[in-house]
């Protein structure tokens, strides 16, 4: 079954850092742009970052811009999310997904995502 497998979540104090990893399995990472999403209890799923397969260009949600960095290593079939200056409101389950329609990230709505992973929990609390 083609999917991402996320890891790297955990408990961290406000102001701390975490690095999430997302390994692709059963599909070619270079065929799709890759995005990180998060979902907190009682809230809608939010796309926080995207990295293009075409040129590794990136897009970030305003809520994480300047604090999070998304990158990819095609040789390792892995997408990373470096999270710094973490806040309690960053607490959520973080997921990877591939944009099945585009190799380049876009802010256009209505995109189709697939190969969802099982998610990794990030908790920011003192």
CSV table of N, CA, C and O in Angstrom, one decimal:
chain,number,residue,atom,x,y,z
A,1,UNK,N,0.8,-1.2,0.0
A,1,UNK,CA,0.0,0.0,0.0
A,1,UNK,C,0.9,1.2,0.0
A,1,UNK,O,1.8,1.4,0.9
A,2,UNK,N,0.7,2.1,-1.0
A,2,UNK,CA,1.5,3.3,-1.0
A,2,UNK,C,1.0,4.3,0.1
A,2,UNK,O,-0.2,4.6,0.2
A,3,UNK,N,2.0,4.8,0.8
A,3,UNK,CA,1.7,5.8,1.9
A,3,UNK,C,3.0,6.4,2.4
A,3,UNK,O,4.1,6.0,2.1
A,4,UNK,N,2.8,7.5,3.2
A,4,UNK,CA,3.9,8.1,3.9
A,4,UNK,C,3.9,7.4,5.3
A,4,UNK,O,2.9,7.0,5.8
A,5,UNK,N,5.1,7.4,5.9
A,5,UNK,CA,5.2,7.0,7.3
A,5,UNK,C,5.9,8.1,8.1
A,5,UNK,O,7.1,8.4,7.8
A,6,UNK,N,5.2,8.8,9.0
A,6,UNK,CA,5.7,9.9,9.8
A,6,UNK,C,6.4,9.4,11.1
A,6,UNK,O,6.0,8.4,11.6
A,7,UNK,N,7.3,10.2,11.5
A,7,UNK,CA,8.0,10.0,12.8
A,7,UNK,C,8.6,11.3,13.3
A,7,UNK,O,8.6,12.3,12.6
A,8,UNK,N,9.0,11.3,14.6
A,8,UNK,CA,9.7,12.4,15.2
A,8,UNK,C,8.8,13.3,16.1
A,8,UNK,O,9.4,14.3,16.7
A,9,UNK,N,7.6,13.0,16.3
A,9,UNK,CA,6.7,13.8,17.2
A,9,UNK,C,7.1,13.5,18.7
A,9,UNK,O,7.9,12.6,19.0
A,10,UNK,N,6.5,14.3,19.5
A,10,UNK,CA,6.8,14.1,21.0
A,10,UNK,C,6.3,15.3,21.8
A,10,UNK,O,5.5,16.2,21.3
A,11,UNK,N,6.7,15.3,23.0
A,11,UNK,CA,6.4,16.4,23.9
A,11,UNK,C,7.5,17.4,24.0
A,11,UNK,O,8.7,17.0,24.3
A,12,UNK,N,7.3,18.6,23.9
A,12,UNK,CA,8.3,19.7,23.9
A,12,UNK,C,7.8,20.9,24.6
A,12,UNK,O,6.5,21.2,24.6
A,13,UNK,N,8.6,21.6,25.3
A,13,UNK,CA,8.2,22.8,26.0
A,13,UNK,C,8.1,24.0,25.0
A,13,UNK,O,8.7,24.0,23.9
A,14,UNK,N,7.2,24.9,25.4
A,14,UNK,CA,7.1,26.1,24.5
A,14,UNK,C,8.5,26.8,24.3
A,14,UNK,O,9.3,26.9,25.2
A,15,UNK,N,8.7,27.2,23.0
A,15,UNK,CA,10.0,27.7,22.6
A,15,UNK,C,11.0,26.7,22.1
A,15,UNK,O,12.0,27.0,21.5
A,16,UNK,N,10.6,25.4,22.3
A,16,UNK,CA,11.5,24.3,21.9
A,16,UNK,C,11.4,24.0,20.4
A,16,UNK,O,10.7,24.7,19.6
A,17,UNK,N,12.1,22.9,20.0
A,17,UNK,CA,12.2,22.5,18.6
A,17,UNK,C,11.9,21.0,18.4
A,17,UNK,O,12.2,20.2,19.3
A,18,UNK,N,11.4,20.6,17.3
A,18,UNK,CA,11.3,19.2,16.9
A,18,UNK,C,11.5,19.1,15.4
A,18,UNK,O,11.3,20.1,14.6
A,19,UNK,N,12.0,18.0,15.0
A,19,UNK,CA,12.2,17.7,13.5
A,19,UNK,C,11.4,16.4,13.2
A,19,UNK,O,11.6,15.4,13.7
A,20,UNK,N,10.4,16.6,12.3
A,20,UNK,CA,9.5,15.5,11.9
A,20,UNK,C,10.1,15.0,10.6
A,20,UNK,O,10.6,15.7,9.7
A,21,UNK,N,10.0,13.7,10.4
A,21,UNK,CA,10.4,13.0,9.1
A,21,UNK,C,9.2,12.2,8.6
A,21,UNK,O,8.3,11.8,9.3
A,22,UNK,N,9.2,12.1,7.3
A,22,UNK,CA,8.1,11.4,6.6
A,22,UNK,C,8.7,10.7,5.4
A,22,UNK,O,9.2,11.3,4.5
A,23,UNK,N,8.7,9.3,5.5
A,23,UNK,CA,9.3,8.5,4.4
A,23,UNK,C,8.2,8.0,3.5
A,23,UNK,O,7.1,7.5,4.0
A,24,UNK,N,8.4,8.1,2.2
A,24,UNK,CA,7.4,7.6,1.2
A,24,UNK,C,7.7,6.1,1.0
A,24,UNK,O,8.8,5.6,1.0
A,25,UNK,N,6.6,5.4,0.9
A,25,UNK,CA,6.6,3.9,0.7
A,25,UNK,C,5.6,3.6,-0.5
A,25,UNK,O,4.5,3.9,-0.4
A,26,UNK,N,6.2,2.9,-1.5
A,26,UNK,CA,5.3,2.4,-2.5
A,26,UNK,C,5.0,3.4,-3.6
A,26,UNK,O,4.1,3.1,-4.5
A,27,UNK,N,5.6,4.5,-3.6
A,27,UNK,CA,5.4,5.5,-4.7
A,27,UNK,C,6.7,6.3,-4.8
A,27,UNK,O,7.5,6.3,-3.9
A,28,UNK,N,6.8,7.0,-6.0
A,28,UNK,CA,8.0,7.8,-6.2
A,28,UNK,C,7.8,9.2,-5.7
A,28,UNK,O,6.9,10.0,-6.2
A,29,UNK,N,8.6,9.6,-4.7
A,29,UNK,CA,8.4,11.0,-4.1
A,29,UNK,C,8.5,12.1,-5.2
A,29,UNK,O,7.8,13.1,-5.1
A,30,UNK,N,9.4,11.9,-6.2
A,30,UNK,CA,9.6,13.0,-7.2
A,30,UNK,C,8.4,13.2,-8.1
A,30,UNK,O,8.5,14.2,-8.8
A,31,UNK,N,7.5,12.4,-8.1
A,31,UNK,CA,6.3,12.5,-8.9
A,31,UNK,C,5.3,13.5,-8.4
A,31,UNK,O,4.3,13.9,-9.1
A,32,UNK,N,5.4,13.9,-7.1
A,32,UNK,CA,4.4,14.7,-6.5
A,32,UNK,C,5.0,15.8,-5.6
A,32,UNK,O,6.1,15.6,-5.0
A,33,UNK,N,4.3,16.9,-5.4
A,33,UNK,CA,4.7,17.8,-4.4
A,33,UNK,C,4.2,17.2,-3.0
A,33,UNK,O,3.2,16.4,-3.0
A,34,UNK,N,4.9,17.5,-1.9
A,34,UNK,CA,4.6,16.9,-0.6
A,34,UNK,C,4.2,18.0,0.4
A,34,UNK,O,4.8,19.0,0.4
A,35,UNK,N,3.2,17.7,1.1
A,35,UNK,CA,2.7,18.6,2.1
A,35,UNK,C,2.6,18.1,3.5
A,35,UNK,O,2.4,16.9,3.7
A,36,UNK,N,2.8,18.9,4.5
A,36,UNK,CA,2.5,18.6,5.9
A,36,UNK,C,1.2,19.3,6.3
A,36,UNK,O,1.0,20.5,6.0
A,37,UNK,N,0.4,18.5,6.9
A,37,UNK,CA,-0.9,19.0,7.5
A,37,UNK,C,-0.9,18.7,9.0
A,37,UNK,O,-0.1,17.9,9.5
A,38,UNK,N,-1.8,19.4,9.7
A,38,UNK,CA,-1.9,19.1,11.1
A,38,UNK,C,-3.4,19.2,11.5
A,38,UNK,O,-4.2,19.9,10.8
A,39,UNK,N,-3.8,18.5,12.5
A,39,UNK,CA,-5.2,18.6,13.0
A,39,UNK,C,-5.2,18.5,14.5
A,39,UNK,O,-4.7,17.5,15.1
A,40,UNK,N,-5.7,19.5,15.1
A,40,UNK,CA,-5.9,19.5,16.6
A,40,UNK,C,-7.3,19.1,16.9
A,40,UNK,O,-8.2,19.2,16.1
A,41,UNK,N,-7.5,18.6,18.1
A,41,UNK,CA,-8.9,18.1,18.5
A,41,UNK,C,-9.9,19.2,18.4
A,41,UNK,O,-9.7,20.4,18.8
A,42,UNK,N,-11.0,18.9,17.7
A,42,UNK,CA,-12.1,19.9,17.5
A,42,UNK,C,-11.8,21.0,16.5
A,42,UNK,O,-12.6,21.9,16.3
A,43,UNK,N,-10.7,20.8,15.7
A,43,UNK,CA,-10.4,21.8,14.7
A,43,UNK,C,-10.3,21.1,13.4
A,43,UNK,O,-10.0,19.9,13.3
A,44,UNK,N,-10.4,21.9,12.3
A,44,UNK,CA,-10.2,21.4,11.0
A,44,UNK,C,-8.8,21.1,10.6
A,44,UNK,O,-7.9,21.8,11.2
A,45,UNK,N,-8.6,20.2,9.7
A,45,UNK,CA,-7.2,19.9,9.3
A,45,UNK,C,-6.7,21.2,8.5
A,45,UNK,O,-7.4,21.8,7.8
A,46,UNK,N,-5.4,21.5,8.8
A,46,UNK,CA,-4.7,22.7,8.2
A,46,UNK,C,-3.5,22.2,7.5
A,46,UNK,O,-2.7,21.5,8.1
A,47,UNK,N,-3.3,22.7,6.3
A,47,UNK,CA,-2.0,22.5,5.6
A,47,UNK,C,-1.0,23.6,6.1
A,47,UNK,O,-1.3,24.8,6.1
A,48,UNK,N,0.1,23.1,6.6
A,48,UNK,CA,1.1,24.0,7.2
A,48,UNK,C,2.3,24.3,6.3
A,48,UNK,O,2.9,25.4,6.4
A,49,UNK,N,2.6,23.4,5.4
A,49,UNK,CA,3.8,23.6,4.6
A,49,UNK,C,3.8,22.6,3.4
A,49,UNK,O,3.2,21.5,3.5
A,50,UNK,N,4.4,23.1,2.3
A,50,UNK,CA,4.5,22.2,1.1
A,50,UNK,C,5.8,22.4,0.5
A,50,UNK,O,6.4,23.5,0.5
A,51,UNK,N,6.4,21.3,-0.1
A,51,UNK,CA,7.6,21.4,-0.8
A,51,UNK,C,7.4,20.8,-2.2
A,51,UNK,O,6.9,19.7,-2.3
A,52,UNK,N,7.8,21.5,-3.2
A,52,UNK,CA,7.6,21.1,-4.6
A,52,UNK,C,8.6,20.0,-5.0
A,52,UNK,O,9.8,20.1,-4.7
A,53,UNK,N,8.1,19.1,-5.8
A,53,UNK,CA,9.0,18.1,-6.4
A,53,UNK,C,9.8,18.7,-7.6
A,53,UNK,O,10.9,18.3,-7.9
A,54,UNK,N,9.2,19.7,-8.3
A,54,UNK,CA,9.8,20.3,-9.5
A,54,UNK,C,11.1,21.1,-9.2
A,54,UNK,O,12.1,20.9,-9.9
A,55,UNK,N,11.1,21.9,-8.1
A,55,UNK,CA,12.2,22.7,-7.8
A,55,UNK,C,12.5,22.9,-6.3
A,55,UNK,O,13.3,23.8,-6.0
A,56,UNK,N,11.8,22.1,-5.5
A,56,UNK,CA,11.9,22.3,-4.0
A,56,UNK,C,11.5,23.6,-3.5
A,56,UNK,O,11.9,24.0,-2.4
A,57,UNK,N,10.7,24.4,-4.3
A,57,UNK,CA,10.2,25.6,-3.7
A,57,UNK,C,9.2,25.3,-2.6
A,57,UNK,O,8.7,24.1,-2.6
A,58,UNK,N,8.9,26.2,-1.8
A,58,UNK,CA,8.1,25.9,-0.6
A,58,UNK,C,7.0,27.0,-0.4
A,58,UNK,O,7.1,28.1,-0.9
A,59,UNK,N,5.9,26.5,0.3
A,59,UNK,CA,4.8,27.4,0.7
A,59,UNK,C,4.5,27.1,2.1
A,59,UNK,O,4.6,25.9,2.5
A,60,UNK,N,4.2,28.1,2.9
A,60,UNK,CA,3.9,28.0,4.3
A,60,UNK,C,2.6,28.7,4.7
A,60,UNK,O,2.3,29.7,4.1
A,61,UNK,N,1.9,28.1,5.7
A,61,UNK,CA,0.8,28.8,6.3
A,61,UNK,C,1.3,30.0,7.1
A,61,UNK,O,2.4,29.9,7.6
A,62,UNK,N,0.5,31.0,7.2
A,62,UNK,CA,0.9,32.2,7.9
A,62,UNK,C,1.2,31.9,9.4
A,62,UNK,O,2.1,32.5,10.0
A,63,UNK,N,0.5,30.9,9.9
A,63,UNK,CA,0.6,30.5,11.3
A,63,UNK,C,2.0,30.0,11.7
A,63,UNK,O,2.4,29.9,12.8
A,64,UNK,N,2.7,29.5,10.7
A,64,UNK,CA,4.0,28.8,10.9
A,64,UNK,C,5.2,29.5,10.2
A,64,UNK,O,6.4,29.1,10.4
A,65,UNK,N,4.9,30.5,9.4
A,65,UNK,CA,5.9,31.1,8.6
A,65,UNK,C,7.0,31.8,9.5
A,65,UNK,O,6.7,32.4,10.4
A,66,UNK,N,8.2,31.5,9.1
A,66,UNK,CA,9.4,32.0,9.9
A,66,UNK,C,9.8,31.1,11.0
A,66,UNK,O,10.8,31.3,11.6
A,67,UNK,N,9.0,30.1,11.4
A,67,UNK,CA,9.3,29.2,12.5
A,67,UNK,C,9.5,27.7,11.9
A,67,UNK,O,10.3,27.0,12.5
A,68,UNK,N,8.8,27.3,10.9
A,68,UNK,CA,8.9,26.0,10.4
A,68,UNK,C,9.6,26.0,9.0
A,68,UNK,O,9.5,27.0,8.3
A,69,UNK,N,10.3,24.9,8.8
A,69,UNK,CA,11.1,24.8,7.5
A,69,UNK,C,10.8,23.4,6.9
A,69,UNK,O,11.1,22.4,7.6
A,70,UNK,N,10.3,23.3,5.7
A,70,UNK,CA,10.0,22.0,5.1
A,70,UNK,C,11.1,21.8,4.0
A,70,UNK,O,11.6,22.7,3.4
A,71,UNK,N,11.6,20.5,3.9
A,71,UNK,CA,12.6,20.2,3.0
A,71,UNK,C,12.4,18.7,2.5
A,71,UNK,O,11.6,18.0,3.1
A,72,UNK,N,13.1,18.4,1.5
A,72,UNK,CA,13.0,17.0,1.0
A,72,UNK,C,14.3,16.4,0.6
A,72,UNK,O,15.2,17.2,0.2
A,73,UNK,N,14.5,15.1,0.7
A,73,UNK,CA,15.7,14.4,0.3
A,73,UNK,C,15.2,13.3,-0.6
A,73,UNK,O,14.8,12.2,-0.1
A,74,UNK,N,15.3,13.5,-1.9
A,74,UNK,CA,14.8,12.5,-2.9
A,74,UNK,C,15.5,11.2,-2.8
A,74,UNK,O,14.9,10.1,-2.9
A,75,UNK,N,16.8,11.3,-2.5
A,75,UNK,CA,17.6,10.1,-2.4
A,75,UNK,C,17.1,9.1,-1.3
A,75,UNK,O,17.3,7.9,-1.4
A,76,UNK,N,16.6,9.8,-0.2
A,76,UNK,CA,16.1,9.0,0.9
A,76,UNK,C,14.6,8.9,0.9
A,76,UNK,O,14.1,8.4,1.9
A,77,UNK,N,14.0,9.4,-0.1
A,77,UNK,CA,12.5,9.4,-0.2
A,77,UNK,C,11.8,9.9,1.0
A,77,UNK,O,10.8,9.4,1.6
A,78,UNK,N,12.4,11.0,1.5
A,78,UNK,CA,12.0,11.6,2.8
A,78,UNK,C,11.7,13.1,2.7
A,78,UNK,O,12.4,13.8,2.0
A,79,UNK,N,10.7,13.5,3.4
A,79,UNK,CA,10.3,14.9,3.6
A,79,UNK,C,10.5,15.2,5.1
A,79,UNK,O,10.1,14.4,5.9
A,80,UNK,N,11.0,16.4,5.3
A,80,UNK,CA,11.3,16.8,6.7
A,80,UNK,C,10.4,18.1,7.1
A,80,UNK,O,10.1,18.9,6.2
A,81,UNK,N,10.2,18.2,8.3
A,81,UNK,CA,9.6,19.5,8.8
A,81,UNK,C,10.3,19.9,10.1
A,81,UNK,O,10.2,19.2,11.1
A,82,UNK,N,11.1,20.9,10.0
A,82,UNK,CA,11.9,21.4,11.1
A,82,UNK,C,11.0,22.5,11.8
A,82,UNK,O,10.6,23.5,11.1
A,83,UNK,N,10.7,22.3,13.1
A,83,UNK,CA,9.8,23.2,13.8
A,83,UNK,C,10.5,23.9,14.9
A,83,UNK,O,11.1,23.2,15.8
A,84,UNK,N,10.6,25.2,14.9
A,84,UNK,CA,11.3,25.9,15.9
A,84,UNK,C,10.3,26.9,16.6
A,84,UNK,O,9.2,27.2,16.1
A,85,UNK,N,10.7,27.4,17.7
A,85,UNK,CA,9.9,28.4,18.5
A,85,UNK,C,8.5,27.9,18.6
A,85,UNK,O,7.5,28.6,18.4
A,86,UNK,N,8.4,26.6,19.1
A,86,UNK,CA,7.1,26.0,19.1
A,86,UNK,C,6.2,26.7,20.2
A,86,UNK,O,6.7,27.1,21.2
A,87,UNK,N,4.9,26.7,19.9
A,87,UNK,CA,3.9,27.3,20.7
A,87,UNK,C,2.8,26.3,21.1
A,87,UNK,O,2.7,25.3,20.4
A,88,UNK,N,2.1,26.5,22.2
A,88,UNK,CA,1.1,25.5,22.6
A,88,UNK,C,0.1,25.3,21.5
A,88,UNK,O,-0.5,24.2,21.3
A,89,UNK,N,-0.2,26.3,20.7
A,89,UNK,CA,-1.2,26.2,19.6
A,89,UNK,C,-0.7,25.4,18.5
A,89,UNK,O,-1.4,25.1,17.5
A,90,UNK,N,0.6,25.0,18.5
A,90,UNK,CA,1.1,24.0,17.5
A,90,UNK,C,0.8,22.6,17.8
A,90,UNK,O,1.0,21.7,17.0
A,91,UNK,N,0.2,22.3,19.0
A,91,UNK,CA,-0.1,21.0,19.4
A,91,UNK,C,-1.2,20.4,18.4
A,91,UNK,O,-2.2,21.0,18.2
A,92,UNK,N,-0.8,19.2,17.9
A,92,UNK,CA,-1.7,18.6,16.9
A,92,UNK,C,-1.1,17.3,16.5
A,92,UNK,O,0.1,17.0,16.8
A,93,UNK,N,-1.9,16.5,15.7
A,93,UNK,CA,-1.3,15.4,15.0
A,93,UNK,C,-0.9,15.9,13.6
A,93,UNK,O,-1.7,16.5,12.9
A,94,UNK,N,0.4,15.6,13.3
A,94,UNK,CA,0.9,16.1,12.0
A,94,UNK,C,1.0,14.9,11.0
A,94,UNK,O,1.4,13.8,11.3
A,95,UNK,N,0.5,15.2,9.8
A,95,UNK,CA,0.5,14.2,8.7
A,95,UNK,C,1.2,14.7,7.5
A,95,UNK,O,1.3,15.9,7.2
A,96,UNK,N,1.7,13.7,6.7
A,96,UNK,CA,2.2,13.9,5.4
A,96,UNK,C,1.2,13.5,4.3
A,96,UNK,O,0.5,12.5,4.6
A,97,UNK,N,1.2,14.2,3.2
A,97,UNK,CA,0.4,13.7,2.1
A,97,UNK,C,1.0,14.3,0.8
A,97,UNK,O,1.8,15.2,0.8
A,98,UNK,N,0.7,13.6,-0.3
A,98,UNK,CA,1.2,14.0,-1.6
A,98,UNK,C,0.1,14.6,-2.4
A,98,UNK,O,-1.1,14.2,-2.4
A,99,UNK,N,0.4,15.7,-3.1
A,99,UNK,CA,-0.6,16.3,-4.0
A,99,UNK,C,-0.6,15.5,-5.3
A,99,UNK,O,0.4,15.5,-6.1
A,100,UNK,N,-1.7,14.8,-5.6
A,100,UNK,CA,-1.8,13.8,-6.7
A,100,UNK,C,-1.9,14.5,-8.0
A,100,UNK,O,-1.8,13.8,-9.0
A,101,UNK,N,-2.0,15.8,-8.0
A,101,UNK,CA,-2.3,16.5,-9.3
A,101,UNK,C,-1.1,17.4,-9.7
A,101,UNK,O,-1.0,17.8,-10.9
A,102,UNK,N,-0.2,17.7,-8.8
A,102,UNK,CA,0.8,18.7,-9.1
A,102,UNK,C,2.2,18.3,-8.5
A,102,UNK,O,2.3,17.8,-7.4
A,103,UNK,N,3.2,18.6,-9.3
A,103,UNK,CA,4.6,18.5,-8.8
A,103,UNK,C,5.1,19.8,-8.1
A,103,UNK,O,6.1,19.8,-7.5
A,104,UNK,N,4.3,20.9,-8.3
A,104,UNK,CA,4.7,22.2,-7.8
A,104,UNK,C,3.6,22.6,-6.8
A,104,UNK,O,2.4,22.5,-7.1
A,105,UNK,N,4.0,23.1,-5.6
A,105,UNK,CA,3.1,23.5,-4.6
A,105,UNK,C,2.2,24.6,-5.1
A,105,UNK,O,2.6,25.4,-5.9
A,106,UNK,N,1.0,24.7,-4.6
A,106,UNK,CA,0.1,25.7,-5.0
A,106,UNK,C,-0.8,26.2,-3.8
A,106,UNK,O,-1.0,25.4,-2.9
A,107,UNK,N,-1.3,27.4,-3.8
A,107,UNK,CA,-2.3,27.9,-2.8
A,107,UNK,C,-3.7,27.7,-3.3
A,107,UNK,O,-4.6,28.0,-2.6
A,108,UNK,N,-3.9,27.2,-4.5
A,108,UNK,CA,-5.2,27.0,-5.1
A,108,UNK,C,-6.0,26.0,-4.2
A,108,UNK,O,-5.4,25.0,-3.9
A,109,UNK,N,-7.2,26.3,-4.0
A,109,UNK,CA,-8.0,25.3,-3.2
A,109,UNK,C,-8.4,24.1,-4.0
A,109,UNK,O,-8.3,24.1,-5.2
A,110,UNK,N,-9.0,23.1,-3.4
A,110,UNK,CA,-9.6,22.0,-4.0
A,110,UNK,C,-8.6,21.0,-4.6
A,110,UNK,O,-8.9,20.2,-5.5
A,111,UNK,N,-7.4,21.0,-4.0
A,111,UNK,CA,-6.4,20.0,-4.5
A,111,UNK,C,-6.7,18.6,-3.9
A,111,UNK,O,-7.4,18.4,-2.9
A,112,UNK,N,-6.2,17.6,-4.6
A,112,UNK,CA,-6.4,16.2,-4.2
A,112,UNK,C,-5.1,15.6,-3.7
A,112,UNK,O,-4.1,15.6,-4.3
A,113,UNK,N,-5.2,15.2,-2.4
A,113,UNK,CA,-4.1,14.7,-1.7
A,113,UNK,C,-4.3,13.2,-1.4
A,113,UNK,O,-5.4,12.7,-1.2
A,114,UNK,N,-3.2,12.4,-1.4
A,114,UNK,CA,-3.2,11.0,-1.2
A,114,UNK,C,-2.0,10.5,-0.5
A,114,UNK,O,-1.1,11.3,-0.2
A,115,UNK,N,-1.9,9.2,-0.3
A,115,UNK,CA,-0.8,8.6,0.3
A,115,UNK,C,-0.6,9.0,1.8
A,115,UNK,O,0.5,9.1,2.3
A,116,UNK,N,-1.7,9.3,2.5
A,116,UNK,CA,-1.7,9.8,3.8
A,116,UNK,C,-1.0,8.8,4.8
A,116,UNK,O,-1.2,7.6,4.7
A,117,UNK,N,-0.2,9.4,5.7
A,117,UNK,CA,0.4,8.6,6.7
A,117,UNK,C,-0.5,8.5,7.9
A,117,UNK,O,-1.6,9.0,7.9
A,118,UNK,N,0.0,7.8,8.9
A,118,UNK,CA,-0.8,7.6,10.2
A,118,UNK,C,-0.7,8.8,11.1
A,118,UNK,O,-1.5,8.9,12.1
A,119,UNK,N,0.2,9.7,10.9
A,119,UNK,CA,0.4,10.9,11.7
A,119,UNK,C,1.3,10.7,12.9
A,119,UNK,O,1.6,9.5,13.3
A,120,UNK,N,1.8,11.8,13.4
A,120,UNK,CA,2.7,11.8,14.5
A,120,UNK,C,2.2,12.9,15.5
A,120,UNK,O,2.0,14.0,15.0
A,121,UNK,N,2.1,12.6,16.7
A,121,UNK,CA,1.6,13.6,17.7
A,121,UNK,C,2.7,14.5,18.1
A,121,UNK,O,3.8,14.1,18.5
A,122,UNK,N,2.4,15.8,18.1
A,122,UNK,CA,3.2,16.9,18.6
A,122,UNK,C,2.5,17.6,19.7
A,122,UNK,O,1.4,18.1,19.5
A,123,UNK,N,3.1,17.6,20.9
A,123,UNK,CA,2.4,18.3,22.0
A,123,UNK,C,3.4,19.3,22.6
A,123,UNK,O,4.6,19.0,22.9
A,124,UNK,N,3.0,20.6,22.6
A,124,UNK,CA,3.8,21.7,23.1
A,124,UNK,C,3.2,22.1,24.5
A,124,UNK,O,2.1,22.7,24.5
A,125,UNK,N,3.9,21.9,25.5
A,125,UNK,CA,3.3,22.1,26.9
A,125,UNK,C,4.4,22.2,27.9
A,125,UNK,O,5.5,21.5,27.8
A,126,UNK,N,4.2,23.1,28.9
A,126,UNK,CA,5.2,23.2,30.0
A,126,UNK,C,4.8,22.3,31.1
A,126,UNK,O,5.5,22.2,32.1
